[in-house]
PDB file of N, CA and C in Angstrom:
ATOM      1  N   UNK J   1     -25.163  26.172 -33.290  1.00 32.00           N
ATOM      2  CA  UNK J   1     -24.263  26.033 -32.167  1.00 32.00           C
ATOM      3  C   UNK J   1     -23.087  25.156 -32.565  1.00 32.00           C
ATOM      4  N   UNK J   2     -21.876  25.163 -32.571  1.00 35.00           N
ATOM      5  CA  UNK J   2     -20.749  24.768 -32.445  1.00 35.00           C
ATOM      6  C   UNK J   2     -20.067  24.013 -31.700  1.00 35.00           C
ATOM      7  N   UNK J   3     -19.521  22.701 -31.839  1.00 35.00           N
ATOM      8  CA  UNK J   3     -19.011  21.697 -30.962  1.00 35.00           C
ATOM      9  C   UNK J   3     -17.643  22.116 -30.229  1.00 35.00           C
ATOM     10  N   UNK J   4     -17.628  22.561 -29.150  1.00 37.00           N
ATOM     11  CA  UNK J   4     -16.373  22.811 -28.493  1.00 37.00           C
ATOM     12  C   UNK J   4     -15.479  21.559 -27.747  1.00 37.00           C
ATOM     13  N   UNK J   5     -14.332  21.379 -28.197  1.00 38.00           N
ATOM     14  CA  UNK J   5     -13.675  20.053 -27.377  1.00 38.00           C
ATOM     15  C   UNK J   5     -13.312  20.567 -26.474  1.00 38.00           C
ATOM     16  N   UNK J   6     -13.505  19.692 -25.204  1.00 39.00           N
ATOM     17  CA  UNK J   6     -13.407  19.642 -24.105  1.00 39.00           C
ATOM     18  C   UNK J   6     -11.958  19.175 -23.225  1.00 39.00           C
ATOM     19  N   UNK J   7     -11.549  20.225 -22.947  1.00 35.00           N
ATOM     20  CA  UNK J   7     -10.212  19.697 -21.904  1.00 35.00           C
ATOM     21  C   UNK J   7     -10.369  20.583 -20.556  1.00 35.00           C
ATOM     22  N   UNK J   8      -9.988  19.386 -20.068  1.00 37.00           N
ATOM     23  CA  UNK J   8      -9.187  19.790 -18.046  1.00 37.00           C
ATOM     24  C   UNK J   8      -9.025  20.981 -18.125  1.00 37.00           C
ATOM     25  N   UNK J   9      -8.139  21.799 -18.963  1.00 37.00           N
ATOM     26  CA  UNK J   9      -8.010  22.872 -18.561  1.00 37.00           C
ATOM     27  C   UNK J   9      -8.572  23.958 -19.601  1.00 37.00           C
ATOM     28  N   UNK J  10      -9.759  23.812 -20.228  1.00 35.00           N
ATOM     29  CA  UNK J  10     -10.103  24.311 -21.242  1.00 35.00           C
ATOM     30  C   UNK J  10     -11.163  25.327 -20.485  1.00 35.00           C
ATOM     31  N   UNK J  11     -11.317  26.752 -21.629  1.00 31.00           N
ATOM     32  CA  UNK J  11     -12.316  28.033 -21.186  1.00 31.00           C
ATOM     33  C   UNK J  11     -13.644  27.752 -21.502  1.00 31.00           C
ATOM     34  N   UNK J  12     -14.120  26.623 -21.114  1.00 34.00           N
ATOM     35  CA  UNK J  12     -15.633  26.304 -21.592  1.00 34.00           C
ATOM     36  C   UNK J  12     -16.626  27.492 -20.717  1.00 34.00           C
ATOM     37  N   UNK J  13     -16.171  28.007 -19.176  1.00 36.00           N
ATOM     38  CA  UNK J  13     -16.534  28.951 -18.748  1.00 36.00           C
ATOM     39  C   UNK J  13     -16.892  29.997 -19.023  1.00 36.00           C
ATOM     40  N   UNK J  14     -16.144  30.385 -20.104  1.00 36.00           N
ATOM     41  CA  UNK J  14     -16.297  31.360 -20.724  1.00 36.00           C
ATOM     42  C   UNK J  14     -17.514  31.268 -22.126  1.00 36.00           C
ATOM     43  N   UNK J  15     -17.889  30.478 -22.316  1.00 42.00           N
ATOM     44  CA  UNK J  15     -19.025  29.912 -23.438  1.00 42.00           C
ATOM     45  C   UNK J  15     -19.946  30.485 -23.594  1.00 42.00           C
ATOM     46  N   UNK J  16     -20.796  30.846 -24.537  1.00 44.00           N
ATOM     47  CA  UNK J  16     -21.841  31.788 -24.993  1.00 44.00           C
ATOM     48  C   UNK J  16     -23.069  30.893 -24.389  1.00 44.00           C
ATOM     49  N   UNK J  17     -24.023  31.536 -24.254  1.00 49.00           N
ATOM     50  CA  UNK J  17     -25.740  30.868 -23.350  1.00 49.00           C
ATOM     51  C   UNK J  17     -25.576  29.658 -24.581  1.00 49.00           C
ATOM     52  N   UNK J  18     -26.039  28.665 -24.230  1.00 56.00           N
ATOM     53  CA  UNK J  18     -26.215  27.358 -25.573  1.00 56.00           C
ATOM     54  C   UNK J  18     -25.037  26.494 -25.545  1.00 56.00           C
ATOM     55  N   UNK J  19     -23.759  26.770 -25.212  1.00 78.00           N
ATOM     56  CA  UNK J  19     -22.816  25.859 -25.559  1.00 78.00           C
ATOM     57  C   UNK J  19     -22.443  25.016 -24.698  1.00 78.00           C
ATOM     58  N   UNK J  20     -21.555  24.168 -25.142  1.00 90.00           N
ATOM     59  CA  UNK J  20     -20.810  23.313 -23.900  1.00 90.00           C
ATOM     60  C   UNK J  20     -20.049  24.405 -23.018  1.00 90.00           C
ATOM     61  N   UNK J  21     -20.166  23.433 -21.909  1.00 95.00           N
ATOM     62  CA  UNK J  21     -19.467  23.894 -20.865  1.00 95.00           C
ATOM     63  C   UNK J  21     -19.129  23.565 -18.964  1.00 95.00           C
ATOM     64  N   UNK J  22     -18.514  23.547 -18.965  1.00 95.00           N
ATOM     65  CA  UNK J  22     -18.233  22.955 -17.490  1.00 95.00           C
ATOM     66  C   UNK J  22     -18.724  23.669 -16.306  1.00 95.00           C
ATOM     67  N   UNK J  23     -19.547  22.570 -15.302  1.00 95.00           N
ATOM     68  CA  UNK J  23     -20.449  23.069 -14.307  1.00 95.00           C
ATOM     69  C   UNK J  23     -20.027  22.043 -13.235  1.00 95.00           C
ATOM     70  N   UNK J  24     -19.924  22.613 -12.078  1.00 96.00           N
ATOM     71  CA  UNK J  24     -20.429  21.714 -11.020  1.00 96.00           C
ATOM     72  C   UNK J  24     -21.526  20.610 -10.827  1.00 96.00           C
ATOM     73  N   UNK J  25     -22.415  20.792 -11.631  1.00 95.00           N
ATOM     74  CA  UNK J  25     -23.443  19.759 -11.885  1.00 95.00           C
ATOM     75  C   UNK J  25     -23.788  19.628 -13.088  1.00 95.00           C
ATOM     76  N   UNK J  26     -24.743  18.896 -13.338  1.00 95.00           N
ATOM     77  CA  UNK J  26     -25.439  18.077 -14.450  1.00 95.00           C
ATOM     78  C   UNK J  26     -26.636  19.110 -14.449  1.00 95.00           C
ATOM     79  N   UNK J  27     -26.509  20.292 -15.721  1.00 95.00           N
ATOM     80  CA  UNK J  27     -27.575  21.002 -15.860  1.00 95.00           C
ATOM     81  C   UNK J  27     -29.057  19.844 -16.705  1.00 95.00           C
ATOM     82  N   UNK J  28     -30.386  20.249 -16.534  1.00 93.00           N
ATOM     83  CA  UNK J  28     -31.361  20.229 -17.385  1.00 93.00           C
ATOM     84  C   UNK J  28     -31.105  20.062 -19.163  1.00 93.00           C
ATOM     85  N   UNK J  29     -31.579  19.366 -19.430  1.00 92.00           N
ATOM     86  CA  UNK J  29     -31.323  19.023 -21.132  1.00 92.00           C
ATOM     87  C   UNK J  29     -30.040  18.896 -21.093  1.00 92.00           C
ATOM     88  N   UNK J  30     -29.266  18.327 -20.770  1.00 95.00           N
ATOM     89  CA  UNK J  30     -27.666  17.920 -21.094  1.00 95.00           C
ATOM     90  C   UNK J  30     -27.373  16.579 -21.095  1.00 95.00           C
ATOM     91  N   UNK J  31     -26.182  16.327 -21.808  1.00 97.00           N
ATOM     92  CA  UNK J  31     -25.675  15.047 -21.871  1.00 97.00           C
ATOM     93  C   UNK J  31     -24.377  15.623 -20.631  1.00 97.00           C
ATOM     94  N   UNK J  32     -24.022  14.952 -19.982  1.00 98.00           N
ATOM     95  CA  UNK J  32     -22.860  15.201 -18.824  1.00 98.00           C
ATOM     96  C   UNK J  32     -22.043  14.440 -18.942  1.00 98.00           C
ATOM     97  N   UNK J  33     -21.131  14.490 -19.028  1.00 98.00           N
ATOM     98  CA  UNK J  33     -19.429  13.751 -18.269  1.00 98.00           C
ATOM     99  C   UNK J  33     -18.590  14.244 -17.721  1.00 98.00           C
ATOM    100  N   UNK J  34     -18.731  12.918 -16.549  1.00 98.00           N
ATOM    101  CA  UNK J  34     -17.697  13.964 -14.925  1.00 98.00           C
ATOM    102  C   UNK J  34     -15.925  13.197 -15.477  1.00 98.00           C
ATOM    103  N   UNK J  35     -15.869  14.173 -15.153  1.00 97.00           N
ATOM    104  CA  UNK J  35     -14.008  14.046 -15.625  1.00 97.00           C
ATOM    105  C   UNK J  35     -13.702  13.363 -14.554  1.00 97.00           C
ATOM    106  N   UNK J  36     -12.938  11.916 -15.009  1.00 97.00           N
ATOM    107  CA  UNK J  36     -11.887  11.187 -13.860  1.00 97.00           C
ATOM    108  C   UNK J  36     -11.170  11.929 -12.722  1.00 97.00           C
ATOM    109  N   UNK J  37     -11.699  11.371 -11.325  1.00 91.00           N
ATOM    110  CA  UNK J  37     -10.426  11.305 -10.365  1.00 91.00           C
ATOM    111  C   UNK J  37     -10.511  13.770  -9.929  1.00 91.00           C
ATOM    112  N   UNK J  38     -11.971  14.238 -10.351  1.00 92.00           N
ATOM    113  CA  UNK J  38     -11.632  15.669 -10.305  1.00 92.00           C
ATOM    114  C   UNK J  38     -13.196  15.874  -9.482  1.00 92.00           C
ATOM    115  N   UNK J  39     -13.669  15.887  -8.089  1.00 88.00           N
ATOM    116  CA  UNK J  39     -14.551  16.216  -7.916  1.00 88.00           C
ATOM    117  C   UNK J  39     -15.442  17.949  -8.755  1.00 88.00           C
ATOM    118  N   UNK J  40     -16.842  17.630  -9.057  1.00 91.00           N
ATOM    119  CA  UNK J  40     -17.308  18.621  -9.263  1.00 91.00           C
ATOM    120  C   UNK J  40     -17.008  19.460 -10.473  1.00 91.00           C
ATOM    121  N   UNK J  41     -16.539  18.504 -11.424  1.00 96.00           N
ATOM    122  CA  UNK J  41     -15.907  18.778 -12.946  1.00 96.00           C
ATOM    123  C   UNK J  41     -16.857  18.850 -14.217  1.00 96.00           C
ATOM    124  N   UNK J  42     -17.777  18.572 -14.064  1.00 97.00           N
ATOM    125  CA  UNK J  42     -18.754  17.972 -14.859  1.00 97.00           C
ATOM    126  C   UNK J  42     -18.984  19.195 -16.561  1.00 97.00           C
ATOM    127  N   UNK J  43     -18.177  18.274 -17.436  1.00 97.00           N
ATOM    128  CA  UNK J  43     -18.450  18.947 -18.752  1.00 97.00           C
ATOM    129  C   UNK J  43     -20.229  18.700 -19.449  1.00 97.00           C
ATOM    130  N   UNK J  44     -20.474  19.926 -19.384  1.00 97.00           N
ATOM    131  CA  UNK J  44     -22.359  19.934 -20.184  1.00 97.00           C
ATOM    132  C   UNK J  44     -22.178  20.074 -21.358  1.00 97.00           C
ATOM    133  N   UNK J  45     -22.650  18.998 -22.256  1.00 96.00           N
ATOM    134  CA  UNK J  45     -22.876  18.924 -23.379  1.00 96.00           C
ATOM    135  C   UNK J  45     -24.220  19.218 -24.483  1.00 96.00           C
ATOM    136  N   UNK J  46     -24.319  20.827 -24.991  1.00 88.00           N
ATOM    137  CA  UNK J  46     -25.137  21.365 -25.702  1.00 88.00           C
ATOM    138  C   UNK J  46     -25.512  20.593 -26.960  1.00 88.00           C
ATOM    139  N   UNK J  47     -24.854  20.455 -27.996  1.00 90.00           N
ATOM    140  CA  UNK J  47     -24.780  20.168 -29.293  1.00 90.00           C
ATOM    141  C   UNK J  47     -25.272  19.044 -29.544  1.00 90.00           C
ATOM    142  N   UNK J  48     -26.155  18.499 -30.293  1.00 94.00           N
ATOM    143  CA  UNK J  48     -26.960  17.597 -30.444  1.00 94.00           C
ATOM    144  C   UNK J  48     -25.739  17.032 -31.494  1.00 94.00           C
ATOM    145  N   UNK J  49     -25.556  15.910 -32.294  1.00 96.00           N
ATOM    146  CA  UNK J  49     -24.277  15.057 -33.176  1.00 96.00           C
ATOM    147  C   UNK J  49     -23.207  15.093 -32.329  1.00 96.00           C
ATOM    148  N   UNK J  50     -22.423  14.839 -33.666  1.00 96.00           N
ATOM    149  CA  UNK J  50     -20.888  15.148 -33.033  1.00 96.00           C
ATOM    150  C   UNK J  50     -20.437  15.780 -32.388  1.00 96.00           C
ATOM    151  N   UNK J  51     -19.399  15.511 -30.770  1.00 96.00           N
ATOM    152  CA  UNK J  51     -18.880  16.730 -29.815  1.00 96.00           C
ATOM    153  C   UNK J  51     -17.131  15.677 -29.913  1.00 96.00           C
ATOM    154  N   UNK J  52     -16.689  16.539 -30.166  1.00 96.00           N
ATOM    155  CA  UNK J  52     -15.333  16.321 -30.162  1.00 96.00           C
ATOM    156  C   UNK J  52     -14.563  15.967 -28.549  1.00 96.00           C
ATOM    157  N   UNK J  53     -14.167  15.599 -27.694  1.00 95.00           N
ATOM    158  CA  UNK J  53     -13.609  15.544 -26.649  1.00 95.00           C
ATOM    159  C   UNK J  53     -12.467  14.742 -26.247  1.00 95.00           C
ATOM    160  N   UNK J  54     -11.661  15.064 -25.583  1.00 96.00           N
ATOM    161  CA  UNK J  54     -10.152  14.465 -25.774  1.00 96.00           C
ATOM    162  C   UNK J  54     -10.099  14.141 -24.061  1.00 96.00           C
ATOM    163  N   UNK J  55     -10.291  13.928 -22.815  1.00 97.00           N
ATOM    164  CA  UNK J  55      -9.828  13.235 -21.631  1.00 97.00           C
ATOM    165  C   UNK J  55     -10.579  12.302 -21.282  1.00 97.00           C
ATOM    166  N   UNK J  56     -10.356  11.975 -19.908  1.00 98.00           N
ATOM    167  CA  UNK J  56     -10.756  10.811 -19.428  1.00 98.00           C
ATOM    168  C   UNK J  56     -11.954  11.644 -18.560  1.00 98.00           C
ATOM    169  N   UNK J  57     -13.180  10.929 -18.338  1.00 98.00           N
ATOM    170  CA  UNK J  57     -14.248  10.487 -17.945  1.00 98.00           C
ATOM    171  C   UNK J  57     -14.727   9.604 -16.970  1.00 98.00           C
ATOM    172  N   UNK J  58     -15.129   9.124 -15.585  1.00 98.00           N
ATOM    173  CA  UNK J  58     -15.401   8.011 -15.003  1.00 98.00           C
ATOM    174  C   UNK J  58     -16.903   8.060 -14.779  1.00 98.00           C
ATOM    175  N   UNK J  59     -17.946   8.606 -15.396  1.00 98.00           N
ATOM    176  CA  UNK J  59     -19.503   8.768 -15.248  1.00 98.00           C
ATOM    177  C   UNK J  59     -19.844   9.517 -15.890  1.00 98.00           C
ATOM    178  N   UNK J  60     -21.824   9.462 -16.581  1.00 98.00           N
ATOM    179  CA  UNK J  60     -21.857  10.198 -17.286  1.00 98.00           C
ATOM    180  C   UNK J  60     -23.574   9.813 -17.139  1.00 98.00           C
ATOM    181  N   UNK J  61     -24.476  11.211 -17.233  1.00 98.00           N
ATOM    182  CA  UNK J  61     -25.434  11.049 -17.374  1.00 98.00           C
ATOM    183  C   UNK J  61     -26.565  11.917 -18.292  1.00 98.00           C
ATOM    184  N   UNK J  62     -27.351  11.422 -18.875  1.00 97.00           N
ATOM    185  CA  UNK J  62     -27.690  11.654 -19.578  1.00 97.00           C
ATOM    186  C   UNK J  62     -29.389  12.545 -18.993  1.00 97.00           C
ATOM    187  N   UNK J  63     -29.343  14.196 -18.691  1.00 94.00           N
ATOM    188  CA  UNK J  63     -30.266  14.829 -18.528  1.00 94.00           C
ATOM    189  C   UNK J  63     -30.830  15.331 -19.585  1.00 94.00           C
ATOM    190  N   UNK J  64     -31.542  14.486 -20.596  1.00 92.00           N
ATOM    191  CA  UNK J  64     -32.181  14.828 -21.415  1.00 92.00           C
ATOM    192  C   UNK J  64     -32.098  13.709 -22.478  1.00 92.00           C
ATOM    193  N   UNK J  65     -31.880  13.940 -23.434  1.00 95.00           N
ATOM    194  CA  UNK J  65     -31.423  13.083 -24.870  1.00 95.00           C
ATOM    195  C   UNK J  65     -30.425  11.758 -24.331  1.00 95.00           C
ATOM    196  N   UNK J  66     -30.517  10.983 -25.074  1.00 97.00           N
ATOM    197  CA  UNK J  66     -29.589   9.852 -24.940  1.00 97.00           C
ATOM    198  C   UNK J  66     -28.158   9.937 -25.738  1.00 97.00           C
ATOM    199  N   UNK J  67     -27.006   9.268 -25.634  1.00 98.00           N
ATOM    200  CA  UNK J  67     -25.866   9.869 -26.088  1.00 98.00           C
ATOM    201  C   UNK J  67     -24.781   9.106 -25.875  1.00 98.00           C
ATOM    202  N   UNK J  68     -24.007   8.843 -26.822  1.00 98.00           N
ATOM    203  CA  UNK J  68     -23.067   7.073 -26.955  1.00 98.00           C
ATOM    204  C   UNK J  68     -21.690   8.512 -26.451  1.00 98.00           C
ATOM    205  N   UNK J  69     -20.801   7.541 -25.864  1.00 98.00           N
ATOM    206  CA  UNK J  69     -19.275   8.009 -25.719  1.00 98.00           C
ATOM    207  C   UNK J  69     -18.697   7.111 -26.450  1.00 98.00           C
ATOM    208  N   UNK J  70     -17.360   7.670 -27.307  1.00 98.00           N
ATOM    209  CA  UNK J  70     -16.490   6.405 -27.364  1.00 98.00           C
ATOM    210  C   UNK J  70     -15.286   7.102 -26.884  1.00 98.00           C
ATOM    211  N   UNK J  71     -14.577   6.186 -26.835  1.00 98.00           N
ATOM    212  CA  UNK J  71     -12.980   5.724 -26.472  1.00 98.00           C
ATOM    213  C   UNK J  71     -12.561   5.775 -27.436  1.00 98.00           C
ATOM    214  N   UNK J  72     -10.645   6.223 -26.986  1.00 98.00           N
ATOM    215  CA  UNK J  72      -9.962   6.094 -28.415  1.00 98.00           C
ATOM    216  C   UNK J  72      -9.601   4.634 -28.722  1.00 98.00           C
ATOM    217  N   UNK J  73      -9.935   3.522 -27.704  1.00 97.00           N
ATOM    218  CA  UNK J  73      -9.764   2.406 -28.685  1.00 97.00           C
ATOM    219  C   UNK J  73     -10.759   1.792 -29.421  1.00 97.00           C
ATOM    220  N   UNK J  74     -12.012   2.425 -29.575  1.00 97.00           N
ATOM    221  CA  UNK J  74     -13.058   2.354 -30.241  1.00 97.00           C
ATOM    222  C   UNK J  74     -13.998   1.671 -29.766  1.00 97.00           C
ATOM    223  N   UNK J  75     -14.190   1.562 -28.357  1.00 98.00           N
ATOM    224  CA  UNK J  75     -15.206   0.792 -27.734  1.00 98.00           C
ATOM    225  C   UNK J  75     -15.791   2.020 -27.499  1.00 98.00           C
ATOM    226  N   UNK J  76     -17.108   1.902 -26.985  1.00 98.00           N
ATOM    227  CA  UNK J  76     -18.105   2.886 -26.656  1.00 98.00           C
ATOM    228  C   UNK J  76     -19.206   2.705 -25.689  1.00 98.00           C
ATOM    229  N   UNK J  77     -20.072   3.434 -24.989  1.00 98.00           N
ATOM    230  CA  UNK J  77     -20.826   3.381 -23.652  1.00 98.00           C
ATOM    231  C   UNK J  77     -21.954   3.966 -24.100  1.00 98.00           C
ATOM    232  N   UNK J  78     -23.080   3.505 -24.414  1.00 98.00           N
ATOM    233  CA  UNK J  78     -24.386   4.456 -24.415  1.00 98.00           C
ATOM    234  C   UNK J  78     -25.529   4.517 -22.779  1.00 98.00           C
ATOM    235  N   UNK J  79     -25.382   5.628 -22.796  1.00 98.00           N
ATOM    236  CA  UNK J  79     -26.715   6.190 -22.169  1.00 98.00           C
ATOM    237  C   UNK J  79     -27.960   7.093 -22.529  1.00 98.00           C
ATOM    238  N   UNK J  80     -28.567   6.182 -21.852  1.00 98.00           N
ATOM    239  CA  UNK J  80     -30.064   6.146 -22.202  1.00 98.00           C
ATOM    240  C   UNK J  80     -30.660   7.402 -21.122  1.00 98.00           C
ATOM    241  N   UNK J  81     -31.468   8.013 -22.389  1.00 97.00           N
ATOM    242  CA  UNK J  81     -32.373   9.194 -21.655  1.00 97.00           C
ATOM    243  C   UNK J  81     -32.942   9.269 -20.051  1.00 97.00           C
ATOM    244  N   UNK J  82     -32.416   9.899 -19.838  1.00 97.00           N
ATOM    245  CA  UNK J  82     -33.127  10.113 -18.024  1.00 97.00           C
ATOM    246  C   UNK J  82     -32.245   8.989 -17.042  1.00 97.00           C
ATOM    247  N   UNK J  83     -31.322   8.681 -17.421  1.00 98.00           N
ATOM    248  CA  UNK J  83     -30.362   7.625 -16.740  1.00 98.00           C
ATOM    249  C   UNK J  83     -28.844   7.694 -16.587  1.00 98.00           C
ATOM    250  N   UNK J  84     -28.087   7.131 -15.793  1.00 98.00           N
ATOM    251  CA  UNK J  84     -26.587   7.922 -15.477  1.00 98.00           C
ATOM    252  C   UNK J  84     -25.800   6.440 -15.369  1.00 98.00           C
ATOM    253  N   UNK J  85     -24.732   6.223 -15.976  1.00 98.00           N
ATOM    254  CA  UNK J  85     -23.845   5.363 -15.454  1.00 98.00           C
ATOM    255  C   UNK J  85     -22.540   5.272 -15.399  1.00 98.00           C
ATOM    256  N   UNK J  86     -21.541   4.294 -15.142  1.00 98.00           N
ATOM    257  CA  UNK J  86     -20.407   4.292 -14.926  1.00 98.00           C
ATOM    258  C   UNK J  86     -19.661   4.493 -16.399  1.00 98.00           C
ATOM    259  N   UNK J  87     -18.112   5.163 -16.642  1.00 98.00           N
ATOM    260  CA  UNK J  87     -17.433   5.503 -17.868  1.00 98.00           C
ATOM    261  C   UNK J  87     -16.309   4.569 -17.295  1.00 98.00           C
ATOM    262  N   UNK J  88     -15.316   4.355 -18.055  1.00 97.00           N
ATOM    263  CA  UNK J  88     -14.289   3.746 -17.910  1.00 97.00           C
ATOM    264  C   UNK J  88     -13.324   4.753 -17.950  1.00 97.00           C
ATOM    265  N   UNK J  89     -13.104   5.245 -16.927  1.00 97.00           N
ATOM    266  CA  UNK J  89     -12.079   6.166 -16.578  1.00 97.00           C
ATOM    267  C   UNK J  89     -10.654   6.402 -16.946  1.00 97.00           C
ATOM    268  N   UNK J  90     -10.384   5.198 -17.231  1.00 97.00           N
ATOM    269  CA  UNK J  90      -8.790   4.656 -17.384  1.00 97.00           C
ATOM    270  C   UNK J  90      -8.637   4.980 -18.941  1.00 97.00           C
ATOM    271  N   UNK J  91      -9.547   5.070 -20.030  1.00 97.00           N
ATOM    272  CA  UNK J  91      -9.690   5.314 -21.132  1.00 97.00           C
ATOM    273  C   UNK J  91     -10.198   6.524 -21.523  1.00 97.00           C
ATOM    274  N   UNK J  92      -9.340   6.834 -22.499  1.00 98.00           N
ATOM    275  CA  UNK J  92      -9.451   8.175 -23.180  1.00 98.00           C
ATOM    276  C   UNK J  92     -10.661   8.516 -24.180  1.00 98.00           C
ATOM    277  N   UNK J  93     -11.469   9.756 -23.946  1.00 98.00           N
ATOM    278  CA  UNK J  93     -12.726   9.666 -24.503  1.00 98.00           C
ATOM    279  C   UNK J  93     -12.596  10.715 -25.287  1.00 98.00           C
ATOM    280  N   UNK J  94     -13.031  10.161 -27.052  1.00 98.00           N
ATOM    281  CA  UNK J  94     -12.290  10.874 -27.691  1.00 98.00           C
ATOM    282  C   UNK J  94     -13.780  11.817 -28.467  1.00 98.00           C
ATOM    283  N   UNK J  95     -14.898  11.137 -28.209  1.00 97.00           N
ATOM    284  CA  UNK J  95     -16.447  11.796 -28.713  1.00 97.00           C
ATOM    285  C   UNK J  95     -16.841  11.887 -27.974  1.00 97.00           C
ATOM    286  N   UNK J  96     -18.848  12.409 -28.516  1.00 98.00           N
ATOM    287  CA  UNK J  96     -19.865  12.259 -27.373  1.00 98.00           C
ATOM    288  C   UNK J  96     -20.706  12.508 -28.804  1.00 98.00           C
ATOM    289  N   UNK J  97     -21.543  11.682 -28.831  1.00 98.00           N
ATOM    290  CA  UNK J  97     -22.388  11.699 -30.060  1.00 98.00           C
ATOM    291  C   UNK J  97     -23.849  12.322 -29.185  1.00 98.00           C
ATOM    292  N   UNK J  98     -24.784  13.136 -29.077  1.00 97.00           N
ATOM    293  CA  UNK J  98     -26.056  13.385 -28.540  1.00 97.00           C
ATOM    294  C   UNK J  98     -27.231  13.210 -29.733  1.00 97.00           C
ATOM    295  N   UNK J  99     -28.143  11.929 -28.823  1.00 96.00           N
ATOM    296  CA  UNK J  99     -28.798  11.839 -30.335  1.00 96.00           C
ATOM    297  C   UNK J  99     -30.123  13.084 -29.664  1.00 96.00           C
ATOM    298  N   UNK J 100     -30.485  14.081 -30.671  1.00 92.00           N
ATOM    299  CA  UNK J 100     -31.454  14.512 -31.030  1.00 92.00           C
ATOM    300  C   UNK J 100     -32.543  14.228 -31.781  1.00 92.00           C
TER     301      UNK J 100
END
């Protein structure tokens, strides 16, 4: 499976069964991040390592595996398996590491 980066206005919809992709909710086995300030945005994250992603974020939970975000100023947020918390919205999120 293949890491797709994630943008606002990106065809993740269009994504093959397995990949990332944007849902109204936080599917089963996913790492999630709800896009800043956009009700009901929520990018699902398939790919276990490296996921490339370029916007802003204000929450993120982790339905399944645990999984660090960073920022492009190189700070970073981990969440822990089976648990959801706050992102720093105001900052640009430039990964999503999913540990497998």
């Amino acid at each position: 499976m293949g890491a797709a980066a994630a943008f606002a206005g990106g065809p993740a919809s269009a994504a093959p069964p397995g990949a990332d992709y944007w849902s109204p909710q936080c599917d089963y086995g996913r790492a999630c991040i709800f896009l800043a300030n956009t009700p009901n945005k929520i990018w699902n994250v398939e790919s276990c390592g490296y996921n490339p992603i370029q916007d802003h974020y204000n929450w993120a939970k982790a339905h399944g595996n645990a999984f660090t975000v960073t920022y492009a100023d190189g700070r970073w947020d981990r969440v822990e398996a089976w648990t959801e918390r706050p992102l720093d919205g105001n900052n640009l999120v430039v990964r999503v590491d999913v540990l497998c």
